Every structure is written in structure tokens, then in C-alpha cells.
PDB file of C-alpha atoms in Angstrom:
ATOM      1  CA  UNK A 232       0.000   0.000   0.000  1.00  0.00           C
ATOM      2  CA  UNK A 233       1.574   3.266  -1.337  1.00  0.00           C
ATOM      3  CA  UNK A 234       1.921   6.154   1.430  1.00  0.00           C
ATOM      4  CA  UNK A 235       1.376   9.254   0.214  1.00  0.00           C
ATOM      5  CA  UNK A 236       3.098  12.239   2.050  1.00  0.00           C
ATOM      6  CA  UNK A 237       1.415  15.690   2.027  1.00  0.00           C
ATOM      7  CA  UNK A 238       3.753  18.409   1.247  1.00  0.00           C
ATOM      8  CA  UNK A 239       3.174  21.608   2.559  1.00  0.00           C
ATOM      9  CA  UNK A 240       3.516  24.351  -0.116  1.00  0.00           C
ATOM     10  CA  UNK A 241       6.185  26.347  -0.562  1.00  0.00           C
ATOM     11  CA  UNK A 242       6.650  30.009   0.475  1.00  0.00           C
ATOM     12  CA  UNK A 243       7.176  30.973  -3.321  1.00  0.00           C
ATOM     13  CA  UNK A 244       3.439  29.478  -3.935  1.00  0.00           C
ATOM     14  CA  UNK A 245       1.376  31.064  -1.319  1.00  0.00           C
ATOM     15  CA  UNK A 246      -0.924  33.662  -2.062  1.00  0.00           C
ATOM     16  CA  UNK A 247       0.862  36.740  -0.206  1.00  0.00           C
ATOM     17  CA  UNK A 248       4.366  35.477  -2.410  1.00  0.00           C
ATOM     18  CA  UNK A 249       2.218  35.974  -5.588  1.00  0.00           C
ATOM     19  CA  UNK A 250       0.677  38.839  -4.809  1.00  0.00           C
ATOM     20  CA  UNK A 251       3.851  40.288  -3.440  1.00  0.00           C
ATOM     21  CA  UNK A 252       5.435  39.684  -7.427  1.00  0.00           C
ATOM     22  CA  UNK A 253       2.768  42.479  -8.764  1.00  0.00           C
ATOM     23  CA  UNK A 254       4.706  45.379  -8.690  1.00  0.00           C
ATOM     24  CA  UNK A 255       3.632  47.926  -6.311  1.00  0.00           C
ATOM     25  CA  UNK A 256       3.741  50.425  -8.810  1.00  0.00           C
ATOM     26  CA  UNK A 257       0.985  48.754 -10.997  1.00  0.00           C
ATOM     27  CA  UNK A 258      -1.577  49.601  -8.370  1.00  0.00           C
ATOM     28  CA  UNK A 259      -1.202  53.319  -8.644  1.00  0.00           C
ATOM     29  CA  UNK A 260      -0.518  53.289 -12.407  1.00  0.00           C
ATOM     30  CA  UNK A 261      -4.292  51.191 -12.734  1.00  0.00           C
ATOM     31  CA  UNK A 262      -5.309  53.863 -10.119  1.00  0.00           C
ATOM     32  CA  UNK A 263      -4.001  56.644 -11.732  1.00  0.00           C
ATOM     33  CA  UNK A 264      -5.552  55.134 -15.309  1.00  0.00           C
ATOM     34  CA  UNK A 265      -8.882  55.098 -13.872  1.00  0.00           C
ATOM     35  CA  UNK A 266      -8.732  58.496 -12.854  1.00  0.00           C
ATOM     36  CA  UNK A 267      -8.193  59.861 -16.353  1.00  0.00           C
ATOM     37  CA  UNK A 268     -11.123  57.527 -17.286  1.00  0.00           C
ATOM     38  CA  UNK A 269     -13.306  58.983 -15.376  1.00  0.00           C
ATOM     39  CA  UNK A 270     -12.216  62.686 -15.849  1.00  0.00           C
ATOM     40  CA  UNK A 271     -12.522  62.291 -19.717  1.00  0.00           C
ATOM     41  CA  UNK A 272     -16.044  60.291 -19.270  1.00  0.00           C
ATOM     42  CA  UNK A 273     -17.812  63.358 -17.078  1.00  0.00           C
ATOM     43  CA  UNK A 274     -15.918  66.407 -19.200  1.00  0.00           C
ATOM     44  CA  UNK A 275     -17.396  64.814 -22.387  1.00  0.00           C
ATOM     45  CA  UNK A 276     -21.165  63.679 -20.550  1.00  0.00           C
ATOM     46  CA  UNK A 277     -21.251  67.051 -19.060  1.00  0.00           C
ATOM     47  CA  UNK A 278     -20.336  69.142 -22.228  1.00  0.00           C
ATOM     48  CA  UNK A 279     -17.483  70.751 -19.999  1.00  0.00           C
ATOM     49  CA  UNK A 280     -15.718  73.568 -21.426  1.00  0.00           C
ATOM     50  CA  UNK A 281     -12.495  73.363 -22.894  1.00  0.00           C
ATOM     51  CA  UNK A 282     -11.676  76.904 -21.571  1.00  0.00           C
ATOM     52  CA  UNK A 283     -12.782  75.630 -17.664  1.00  0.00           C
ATOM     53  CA  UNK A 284     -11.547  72.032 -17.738  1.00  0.00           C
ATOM     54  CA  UNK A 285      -9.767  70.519 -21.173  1.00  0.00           C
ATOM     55  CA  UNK A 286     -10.394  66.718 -21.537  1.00  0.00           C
ATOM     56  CA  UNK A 287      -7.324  64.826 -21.152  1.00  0.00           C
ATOM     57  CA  UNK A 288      -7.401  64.051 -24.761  1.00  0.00           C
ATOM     58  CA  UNK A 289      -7.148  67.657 -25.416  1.00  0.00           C
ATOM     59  CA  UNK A 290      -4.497  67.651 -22.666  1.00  0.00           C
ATOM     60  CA  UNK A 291      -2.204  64.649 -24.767  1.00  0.00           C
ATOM     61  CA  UNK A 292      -2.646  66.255 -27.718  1.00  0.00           C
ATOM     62  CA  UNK A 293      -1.175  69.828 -26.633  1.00  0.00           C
ATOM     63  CA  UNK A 294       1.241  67.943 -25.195  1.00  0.00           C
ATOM     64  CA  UNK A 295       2.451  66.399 -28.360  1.00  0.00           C
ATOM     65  CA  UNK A 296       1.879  69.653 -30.405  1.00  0.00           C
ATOM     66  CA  UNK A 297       4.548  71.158 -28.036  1.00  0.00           C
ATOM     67  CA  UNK A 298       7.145  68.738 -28.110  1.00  0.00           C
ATOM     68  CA  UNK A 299       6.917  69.071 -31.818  1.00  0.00           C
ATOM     69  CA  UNK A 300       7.035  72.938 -32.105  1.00  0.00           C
ATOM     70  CA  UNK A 301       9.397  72.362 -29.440  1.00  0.00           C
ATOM     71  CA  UNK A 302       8.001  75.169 -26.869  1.00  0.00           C
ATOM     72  CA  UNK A 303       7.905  72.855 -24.281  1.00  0.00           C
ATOM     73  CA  UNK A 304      11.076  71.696 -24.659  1.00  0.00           C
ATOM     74  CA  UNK A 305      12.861  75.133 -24.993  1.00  0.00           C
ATOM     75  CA  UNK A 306      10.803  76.086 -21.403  1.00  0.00           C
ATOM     76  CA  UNK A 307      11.657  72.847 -19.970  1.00  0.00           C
ATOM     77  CA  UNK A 308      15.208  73.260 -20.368  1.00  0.00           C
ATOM     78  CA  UNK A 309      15.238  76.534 -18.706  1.00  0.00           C
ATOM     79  CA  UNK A 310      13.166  75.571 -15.837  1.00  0.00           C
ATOM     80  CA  UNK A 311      15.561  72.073 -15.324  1.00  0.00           C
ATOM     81  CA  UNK A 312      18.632  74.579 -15.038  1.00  0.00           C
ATOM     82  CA  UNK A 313      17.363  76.729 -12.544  1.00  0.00           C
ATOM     83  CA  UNK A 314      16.417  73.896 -10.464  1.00  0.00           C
ATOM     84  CA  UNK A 315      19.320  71.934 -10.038  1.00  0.00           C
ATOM     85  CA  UNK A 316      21.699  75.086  -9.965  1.00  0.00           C
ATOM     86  CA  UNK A 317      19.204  76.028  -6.977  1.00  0.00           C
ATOM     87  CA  UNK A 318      19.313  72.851  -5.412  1.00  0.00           C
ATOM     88  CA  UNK A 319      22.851  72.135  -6.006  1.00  0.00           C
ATOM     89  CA  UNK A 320      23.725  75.685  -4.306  1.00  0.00           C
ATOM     90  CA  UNK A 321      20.742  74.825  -1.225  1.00  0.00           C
ATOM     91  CA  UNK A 322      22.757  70.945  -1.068  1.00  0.00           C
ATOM     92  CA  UNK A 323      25.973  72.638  -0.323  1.00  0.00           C
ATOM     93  CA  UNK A 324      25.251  75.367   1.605  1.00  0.00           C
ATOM     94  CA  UNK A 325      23.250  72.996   3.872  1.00  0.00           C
ATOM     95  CA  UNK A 326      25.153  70.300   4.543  1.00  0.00           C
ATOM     96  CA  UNK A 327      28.723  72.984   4.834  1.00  0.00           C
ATOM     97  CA  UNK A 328      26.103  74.816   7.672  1.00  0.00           C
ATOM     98  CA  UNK A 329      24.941  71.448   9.477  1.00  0.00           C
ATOM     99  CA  UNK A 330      28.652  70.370   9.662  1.00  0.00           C
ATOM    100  CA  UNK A 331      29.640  73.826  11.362  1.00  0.00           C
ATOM    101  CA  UNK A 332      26.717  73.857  13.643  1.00  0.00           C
ATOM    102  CA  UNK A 333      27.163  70.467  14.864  1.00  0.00           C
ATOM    103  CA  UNK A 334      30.865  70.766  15.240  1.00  0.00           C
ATOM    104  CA  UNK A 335      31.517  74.000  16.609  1.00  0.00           C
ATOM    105  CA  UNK A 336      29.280  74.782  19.512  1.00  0.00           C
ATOM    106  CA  UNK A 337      30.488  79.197  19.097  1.00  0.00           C
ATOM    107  CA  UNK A 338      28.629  78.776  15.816  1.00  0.00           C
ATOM    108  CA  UNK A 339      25.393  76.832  16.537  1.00  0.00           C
ATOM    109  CA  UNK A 340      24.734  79.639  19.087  1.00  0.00           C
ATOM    110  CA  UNK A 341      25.304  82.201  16.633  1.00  0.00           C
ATOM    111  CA  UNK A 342      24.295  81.074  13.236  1.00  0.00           C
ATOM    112  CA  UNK A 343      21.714  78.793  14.268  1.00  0.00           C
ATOM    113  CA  UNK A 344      19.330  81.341  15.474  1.00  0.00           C
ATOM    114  CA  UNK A 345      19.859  83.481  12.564  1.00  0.00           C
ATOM    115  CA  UNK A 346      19.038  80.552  10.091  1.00  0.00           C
ATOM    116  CA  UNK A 347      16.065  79.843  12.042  1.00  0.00           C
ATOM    117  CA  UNK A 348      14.926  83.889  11.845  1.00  0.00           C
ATOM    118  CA  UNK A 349      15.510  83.932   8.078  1.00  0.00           C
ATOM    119  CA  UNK A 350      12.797  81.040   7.965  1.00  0.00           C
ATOM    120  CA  UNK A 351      10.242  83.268   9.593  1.00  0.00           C
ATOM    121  CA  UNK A 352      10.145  84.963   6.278  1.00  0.00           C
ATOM    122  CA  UNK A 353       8.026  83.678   3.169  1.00  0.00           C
ATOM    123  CA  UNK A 354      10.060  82.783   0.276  1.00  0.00           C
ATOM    124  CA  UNK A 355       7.660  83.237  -2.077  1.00  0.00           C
ATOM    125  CA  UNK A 356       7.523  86.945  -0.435  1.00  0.00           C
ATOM    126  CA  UNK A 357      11.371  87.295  -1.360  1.00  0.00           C
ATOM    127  CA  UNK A 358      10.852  86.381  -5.135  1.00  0.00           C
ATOM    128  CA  UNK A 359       9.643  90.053  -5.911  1.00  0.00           C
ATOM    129  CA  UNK A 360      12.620  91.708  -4.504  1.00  0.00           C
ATOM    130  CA  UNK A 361      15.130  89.232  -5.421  1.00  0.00           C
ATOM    131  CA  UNK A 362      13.873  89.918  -8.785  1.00  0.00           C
ATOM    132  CA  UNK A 363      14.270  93.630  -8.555  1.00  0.00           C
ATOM    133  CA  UNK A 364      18.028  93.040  -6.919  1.00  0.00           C
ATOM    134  CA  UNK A 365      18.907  90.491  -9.787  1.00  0.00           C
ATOM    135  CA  UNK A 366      16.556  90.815 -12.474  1.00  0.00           C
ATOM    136  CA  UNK A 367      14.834  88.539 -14.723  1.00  0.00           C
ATOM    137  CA  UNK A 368      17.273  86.479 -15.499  1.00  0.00           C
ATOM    138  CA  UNK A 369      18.260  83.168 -14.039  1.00  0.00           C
ATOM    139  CA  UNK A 370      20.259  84.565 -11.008  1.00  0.00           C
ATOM    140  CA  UNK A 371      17.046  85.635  -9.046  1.00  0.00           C
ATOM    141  CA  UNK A 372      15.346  82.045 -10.210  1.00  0.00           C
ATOM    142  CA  UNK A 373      17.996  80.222  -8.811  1.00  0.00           C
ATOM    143  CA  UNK A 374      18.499  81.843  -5.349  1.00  0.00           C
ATOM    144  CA  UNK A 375      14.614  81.240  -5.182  1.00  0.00           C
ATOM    145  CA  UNK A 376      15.099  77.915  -5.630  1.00  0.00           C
ATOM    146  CA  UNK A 377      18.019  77.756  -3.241  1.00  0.00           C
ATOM    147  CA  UNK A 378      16.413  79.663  -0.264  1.00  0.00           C
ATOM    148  CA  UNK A 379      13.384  77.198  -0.393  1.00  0.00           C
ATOM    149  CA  UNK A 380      15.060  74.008  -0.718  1.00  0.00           C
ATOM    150  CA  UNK A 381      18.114  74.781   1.850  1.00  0.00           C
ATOM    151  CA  UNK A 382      15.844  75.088   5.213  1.00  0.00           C
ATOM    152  CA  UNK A 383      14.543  71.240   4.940  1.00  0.00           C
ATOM    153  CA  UNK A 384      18.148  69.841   4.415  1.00  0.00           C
ATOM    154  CA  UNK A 385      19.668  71.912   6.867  1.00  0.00           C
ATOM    155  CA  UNK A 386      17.416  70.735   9.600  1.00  0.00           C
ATOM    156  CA  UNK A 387      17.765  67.003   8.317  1.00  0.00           C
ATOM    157  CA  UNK A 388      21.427  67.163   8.328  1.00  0.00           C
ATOM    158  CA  UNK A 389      21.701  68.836  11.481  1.00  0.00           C
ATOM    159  CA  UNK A 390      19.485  65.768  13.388  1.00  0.00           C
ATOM    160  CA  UNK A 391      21.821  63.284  11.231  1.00  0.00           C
ATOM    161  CA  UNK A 392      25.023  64.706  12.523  1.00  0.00           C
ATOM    162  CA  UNK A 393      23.644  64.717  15.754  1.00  0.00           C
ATOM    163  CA  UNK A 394      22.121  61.080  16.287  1.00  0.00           C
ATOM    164  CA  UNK A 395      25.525  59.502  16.473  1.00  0.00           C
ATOM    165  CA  UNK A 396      25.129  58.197  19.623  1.00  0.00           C
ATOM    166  CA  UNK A 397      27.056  59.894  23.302  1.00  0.00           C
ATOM    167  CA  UNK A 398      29.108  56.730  23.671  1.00  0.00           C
ATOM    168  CA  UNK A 399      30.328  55.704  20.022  1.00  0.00           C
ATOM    169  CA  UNK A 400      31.449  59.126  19.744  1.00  0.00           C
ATOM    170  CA  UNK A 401      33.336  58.864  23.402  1.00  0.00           C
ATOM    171  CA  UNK A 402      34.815  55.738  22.658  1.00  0.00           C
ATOM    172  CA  UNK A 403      35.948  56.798  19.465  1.00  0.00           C
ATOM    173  CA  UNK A 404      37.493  60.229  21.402  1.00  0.00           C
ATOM    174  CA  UNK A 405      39.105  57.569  23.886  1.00  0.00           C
ATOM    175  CA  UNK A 406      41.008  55.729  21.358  1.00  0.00           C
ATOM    176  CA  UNK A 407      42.425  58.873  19.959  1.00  0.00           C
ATOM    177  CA  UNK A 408      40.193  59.260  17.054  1.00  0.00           C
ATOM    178  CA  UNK A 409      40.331  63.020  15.631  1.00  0.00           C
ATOM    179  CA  UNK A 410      37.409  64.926  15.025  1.00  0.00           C
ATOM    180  CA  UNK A 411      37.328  64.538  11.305  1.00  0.00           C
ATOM    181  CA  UNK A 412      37.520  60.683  12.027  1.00  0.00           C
ATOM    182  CA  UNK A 413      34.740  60.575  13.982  1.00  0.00           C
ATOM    183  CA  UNK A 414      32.893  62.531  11.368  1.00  0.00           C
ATOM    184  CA  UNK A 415      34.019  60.470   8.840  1.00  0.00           C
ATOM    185  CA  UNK A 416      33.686  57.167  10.119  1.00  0.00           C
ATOM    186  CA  UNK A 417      30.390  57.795  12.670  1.00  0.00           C
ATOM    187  CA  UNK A 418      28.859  60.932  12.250  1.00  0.00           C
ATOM    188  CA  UNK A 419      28.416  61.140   8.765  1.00  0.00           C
ATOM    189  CA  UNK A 420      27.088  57.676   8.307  1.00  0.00           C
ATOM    190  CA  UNK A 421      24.515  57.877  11.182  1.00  0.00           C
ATOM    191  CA  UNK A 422      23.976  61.111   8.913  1.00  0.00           C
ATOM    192  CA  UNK A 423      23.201  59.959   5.371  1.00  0.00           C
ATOM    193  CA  UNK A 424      19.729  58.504   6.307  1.00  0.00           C
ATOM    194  CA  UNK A 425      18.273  61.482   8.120  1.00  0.00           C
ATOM    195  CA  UNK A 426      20.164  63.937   4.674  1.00  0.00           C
ATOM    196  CA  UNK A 427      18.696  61.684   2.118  1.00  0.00           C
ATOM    197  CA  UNK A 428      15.135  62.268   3.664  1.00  0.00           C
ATOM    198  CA  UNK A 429      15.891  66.103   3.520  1.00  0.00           C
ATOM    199  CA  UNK A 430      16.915  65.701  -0.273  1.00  0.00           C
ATOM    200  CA  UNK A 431      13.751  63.948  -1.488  1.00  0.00           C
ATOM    201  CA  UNK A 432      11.820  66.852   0.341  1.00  0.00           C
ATOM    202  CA  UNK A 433      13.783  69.474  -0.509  1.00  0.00           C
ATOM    203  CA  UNK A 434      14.220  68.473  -4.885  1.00  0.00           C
ATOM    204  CA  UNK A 435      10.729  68.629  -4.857  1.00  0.00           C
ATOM    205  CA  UNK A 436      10.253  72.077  -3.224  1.00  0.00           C
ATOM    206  CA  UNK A 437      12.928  73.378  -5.741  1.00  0.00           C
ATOM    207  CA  UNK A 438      10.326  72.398  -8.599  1.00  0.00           C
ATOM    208  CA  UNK A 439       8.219  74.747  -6.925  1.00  0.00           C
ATOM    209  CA  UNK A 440      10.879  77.722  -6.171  1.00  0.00           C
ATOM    210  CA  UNK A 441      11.688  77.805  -9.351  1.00  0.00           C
ATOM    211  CA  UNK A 442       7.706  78.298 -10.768  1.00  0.00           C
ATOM    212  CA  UNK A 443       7.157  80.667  -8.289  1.00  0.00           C
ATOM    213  CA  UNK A 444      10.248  82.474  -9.103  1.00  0.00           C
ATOM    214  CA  UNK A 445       9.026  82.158 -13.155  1.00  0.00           C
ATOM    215  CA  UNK A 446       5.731  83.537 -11.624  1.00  0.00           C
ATOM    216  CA  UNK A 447       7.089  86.800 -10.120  1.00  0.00           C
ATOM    217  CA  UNK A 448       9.068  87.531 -13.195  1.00  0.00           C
ATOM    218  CA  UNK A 449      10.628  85.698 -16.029  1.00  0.00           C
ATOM    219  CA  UNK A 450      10.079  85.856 -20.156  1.00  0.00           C
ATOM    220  CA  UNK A 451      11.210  81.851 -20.330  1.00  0.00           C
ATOM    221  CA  UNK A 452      10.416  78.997 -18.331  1.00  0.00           C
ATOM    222  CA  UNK A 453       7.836  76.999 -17.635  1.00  0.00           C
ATOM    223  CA  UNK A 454       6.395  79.226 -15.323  1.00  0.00           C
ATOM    224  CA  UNK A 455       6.199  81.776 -17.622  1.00  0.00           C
ATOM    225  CA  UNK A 456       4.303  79.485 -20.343  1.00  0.00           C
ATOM    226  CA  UNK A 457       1.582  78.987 -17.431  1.00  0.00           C
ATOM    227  CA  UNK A 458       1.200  82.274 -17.453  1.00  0.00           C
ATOM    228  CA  UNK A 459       0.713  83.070 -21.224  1.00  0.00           C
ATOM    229  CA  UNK A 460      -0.896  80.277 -22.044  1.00  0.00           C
ATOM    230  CA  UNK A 461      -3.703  81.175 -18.845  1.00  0.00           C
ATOM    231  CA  UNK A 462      -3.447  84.875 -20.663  1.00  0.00           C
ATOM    232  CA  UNK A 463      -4.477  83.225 -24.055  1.00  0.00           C
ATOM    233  CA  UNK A 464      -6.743  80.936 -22.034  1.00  0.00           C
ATOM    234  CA  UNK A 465      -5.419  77.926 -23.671  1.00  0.00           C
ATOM    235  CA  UNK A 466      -6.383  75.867 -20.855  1.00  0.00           C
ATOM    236  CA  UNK A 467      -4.604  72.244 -22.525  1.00  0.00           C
ATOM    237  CA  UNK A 468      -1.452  73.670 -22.927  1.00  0.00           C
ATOM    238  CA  UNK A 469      -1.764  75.097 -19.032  1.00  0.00           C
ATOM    239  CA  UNK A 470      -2.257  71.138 -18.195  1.00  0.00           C
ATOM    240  CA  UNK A 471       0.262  70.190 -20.659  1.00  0.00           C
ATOM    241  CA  UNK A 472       2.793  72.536 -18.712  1.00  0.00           C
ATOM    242  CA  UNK A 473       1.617  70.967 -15.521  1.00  0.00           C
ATOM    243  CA  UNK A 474       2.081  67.693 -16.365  1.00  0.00           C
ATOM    244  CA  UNK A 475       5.829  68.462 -17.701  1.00  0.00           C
ATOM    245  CA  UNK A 476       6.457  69.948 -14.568  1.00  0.00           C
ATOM    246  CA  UNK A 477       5.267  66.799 -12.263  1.00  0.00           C
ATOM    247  CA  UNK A 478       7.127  65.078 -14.875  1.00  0.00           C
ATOM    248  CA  UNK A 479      10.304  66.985 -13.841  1.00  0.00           C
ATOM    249  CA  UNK A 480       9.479  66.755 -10.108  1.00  0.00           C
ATOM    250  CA  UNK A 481       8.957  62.589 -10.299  1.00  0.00           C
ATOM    251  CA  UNK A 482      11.879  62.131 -12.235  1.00  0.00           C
ATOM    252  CA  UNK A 483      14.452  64.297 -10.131  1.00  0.00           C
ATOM    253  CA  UNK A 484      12.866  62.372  -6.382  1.00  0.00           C
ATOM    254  CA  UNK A 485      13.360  59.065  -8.146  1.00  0.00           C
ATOM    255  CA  UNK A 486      17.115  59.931  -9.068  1.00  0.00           C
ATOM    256  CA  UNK A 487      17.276  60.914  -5.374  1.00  0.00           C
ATOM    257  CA  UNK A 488      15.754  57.456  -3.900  1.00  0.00           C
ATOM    258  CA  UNK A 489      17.559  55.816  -6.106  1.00  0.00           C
ATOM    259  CA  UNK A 490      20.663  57.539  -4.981  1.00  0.00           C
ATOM    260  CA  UNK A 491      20.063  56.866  -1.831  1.00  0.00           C
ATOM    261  CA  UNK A 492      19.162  53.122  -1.960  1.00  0.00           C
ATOM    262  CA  UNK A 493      22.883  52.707  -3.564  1.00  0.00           C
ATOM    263  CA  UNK A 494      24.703  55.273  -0.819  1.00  0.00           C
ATOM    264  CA  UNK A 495      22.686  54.205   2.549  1.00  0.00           C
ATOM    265  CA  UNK A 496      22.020  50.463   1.357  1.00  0.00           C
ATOM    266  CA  UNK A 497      22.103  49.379   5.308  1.00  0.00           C
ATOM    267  CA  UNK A 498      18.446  51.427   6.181  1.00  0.00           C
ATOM    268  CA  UNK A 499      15.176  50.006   5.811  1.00  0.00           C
ATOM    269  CA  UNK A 500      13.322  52.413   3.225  1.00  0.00           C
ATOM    270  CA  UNK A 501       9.425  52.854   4.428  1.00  0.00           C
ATOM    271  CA  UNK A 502       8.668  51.769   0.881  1.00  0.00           C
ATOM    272  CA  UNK A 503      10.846  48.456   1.636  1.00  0.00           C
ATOM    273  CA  UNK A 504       8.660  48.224   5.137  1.00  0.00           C
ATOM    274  CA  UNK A 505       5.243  48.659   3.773  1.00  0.00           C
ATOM    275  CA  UNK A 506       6.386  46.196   1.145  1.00  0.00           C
ATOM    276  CA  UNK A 507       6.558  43.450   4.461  1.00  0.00           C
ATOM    277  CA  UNK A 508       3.293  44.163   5.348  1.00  0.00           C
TER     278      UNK A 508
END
């Protein structure tokens, strides 16, 4: 009489394994999909107004006509500049301020409260006069873009530098370890977590520095094309412009994560933790 034995099935065939192989992505894309859907079903059931809200035909198709005329792609380039000039210059600036703060205690109580002031102050209510001390041109955009995006880093970098903990740092001190070697081999990697976390927030704020900046004053940009396409109430190319723009701001936080996954490969992302769930 033949036994048979009953296997028990594999991880790789439960349920929660195959569901885990959809990429997470695919739910918001479907999501997303739907969305549009349902947008282009009520404009057209509703007899909505192109001028009020464009279908998202209407939407594609400007799109297209201004990669071909190439409007959107003269704008684009303009607007790409002064954001990662602006965020290169907020970057540096940042992390050159959290290292003095943390470091030198004569400076934290001095500069700190100054930086913290300064923040007090709406940036968007800056654009106008940094526009009338540096004109239209990209100098004013990019400062915009830098005084917006620095504040988020600055404080992320600062809480990275400091959540080393008291008694790696002390033992470190005890063995004779310099102050650029505990930065170096503590400080700075307890810090990369808490900076990268400032960088996603802070690339996407400079998206909207620079707009604002192209708001206040600009004749380029894609800012500016919001504006005279709103004046010419060409409502499409307005979403066309908008969706560039999100384009811009997806693609530059992705290049960030992505960064980040490569540079700080020890943390536990909260994408990787909902993923567990």
C-alpha cells in the first residue's frame, strides 16, 4: 500500500508570495488610469468647457503639439537649469552649515538662530525683490530655488550629525580618534539617512521655487508658459505645462531614492517596510 506524504507548499506558492510579485507600482498606475477615465467620461457627458476644464485628450494632444514645435522643450530646459543650480547651491550650503553647527558649539549659538529667523520669512515673499536686486534672469530664479530648498536639508542634516550616539562618539574620542575621524567614520554615516530624507523633500520644493520664481518675473520657463498660455486661455497647454512639470518633479525624487538606496544600502526604506506588510 503506497503512502502518500502531504507536502506543505512552498513560500514561493502562497498567495501573499504571488501577490507580493505584482509590482507595487501597478496599483497606482491602474489607479491613476482610472482616474483619467473617469475625468474624460464626465468632461465629455457634461459638455465641460475646454476653456474651464480641457479633456485629457485635449491635454495629450497639446502635449504632443509642443514637443513638436518644441516650446515645451525650450521652457523645460530653462526651468531644469534653474532647479538643479538652486538645489545644487541649497545641497551645499546645507550640509557645509549642518557640519559647522554640529561641530563648533560658538557657531550653533550664533548662526543657528539666525538661520532659524531667516525662515520666519516667506520665500515666495522674497521672489519680488530678489527679482528687482537680480533681475529677470536666471540669477534671481535660482536663489529662489536655493532659499526654499536649503531650510529642509539643513534641519535634516543637522538631526543626522547629531544622532551619532554619546558613547560611540566617546569611545571613538578615547582611542584617539580626531574629530574629522569621527565625522568620517560615525557621524556622517549615522547622517546619510536622516540627509537623504531632507533631499527627497527638498528636490521637490525646488520644482516649486523655481515656478514661483518664473511667476514673479521671467520671459522663459515653464512658469512663464503657465502664465501666457492662462493669458491666451489655452487651458490644454496650461495642463500640458503641468504635467511636464510633475514630470520633472517625479523624475528628479526618483534619481534621489535611487541615490540613496545605492549610498545608505544598510536602512530600511518605508517603501521596503510597507512592502513586508
Amino acid at each position: 500500500m503506497s503512502t502518500h506524504v502531504l507536502e506543505a507548499p512552498t513560500t514561493s506558492d502562497t498567495p501573499v508570495r504571488r501577490r507580493r510579485r505584482v509590482p507595487e507600482i501597478t496599483y497606482s498606475v491602474l489607479v491613476f488610469v482610472g482616474l483619467l477615465v473617469v475625468w474624460q467620461v464626465v468632461v465629455k457627458v457634461f459638455d465641460v468647457s475646454n476653456i474651464l476644464v480641457p479633456a485629457p485628450t485635449a491635454v495629450a494632444d497639446s502635449l504632443v503639439d509642443g514637443f513638436r514645435d518644441g516650446s515645451l522643450i525650450t521652457h523645460s530646459v530653462v526651468t531644469l537649469k534653474e532647479i538643479l543650480i538652486g538645489f545644487g547651491i541649497a545641497v551645499g550650503s546645507a550640509l557645509v552649515s549642518a557640519v559647522l553647527i554640529t561641530q563648533f558649539r560658538p557657531v550653533e549659538r550664533v548662526l543657528f538662530p539666525l538661520l532659524i529667523l531667516t525662515q520666519t520669512i516667506p520665500k515666495v515673499a522674497m521672489a519680488p525683490l530678489l527679482i528687482v536686486w537680480f533681475g529677470v534672469g536666471i540669477s534671481s530664479k535660482v536663489l529662489t530655488v536655493a532659499l526654499i530648498a536649503f531650510f529642509p536639508l539643513l534641519i535634516n542634516a543637522v538631526l543626522g550629525f547629531r544622532s551619532a550616539a554619546y558613547e560611540q562618539v566617546e569611545m571613538l574620542r578615547s582611542f584617539g580618534a580626531s574629530r574629522m575621524q569621527v565625522m568620517r567614520h560615525l557621524q556622517i554615516p549615522s547622517a546619510l539617512p536622516h540627509i537623504f530624507a531632507g533631499l527627497e523633500v527638498a528636490v521637490i520644493l525646488s520644482v516649486t521655487g523655481a515656478v514661483v520664481a518664473e511667476f514673479v518675473g521671467s520671459s522663459e520657463g515653464l512658469g512663464y508658459l503657465i502664465q501666457a498660455t492662462n493669458f491666451t486661455l489655452d487651458v490644454a497647454r496650461t495642463f500640458a505645462v503641468i504635467v511636464v512639470l510633475s514630470a520633472i518633479g517625479i523624475a528628479l525624487h526618483a534619481v534621489v531614492v535611487q541615490v540613496g538606496k545605492r549610498l545608505v544600502f544598510w536602512t530600511t526604506t518605508p517603501t521596503d517596510t510597507a512592502s513586508e506588510i
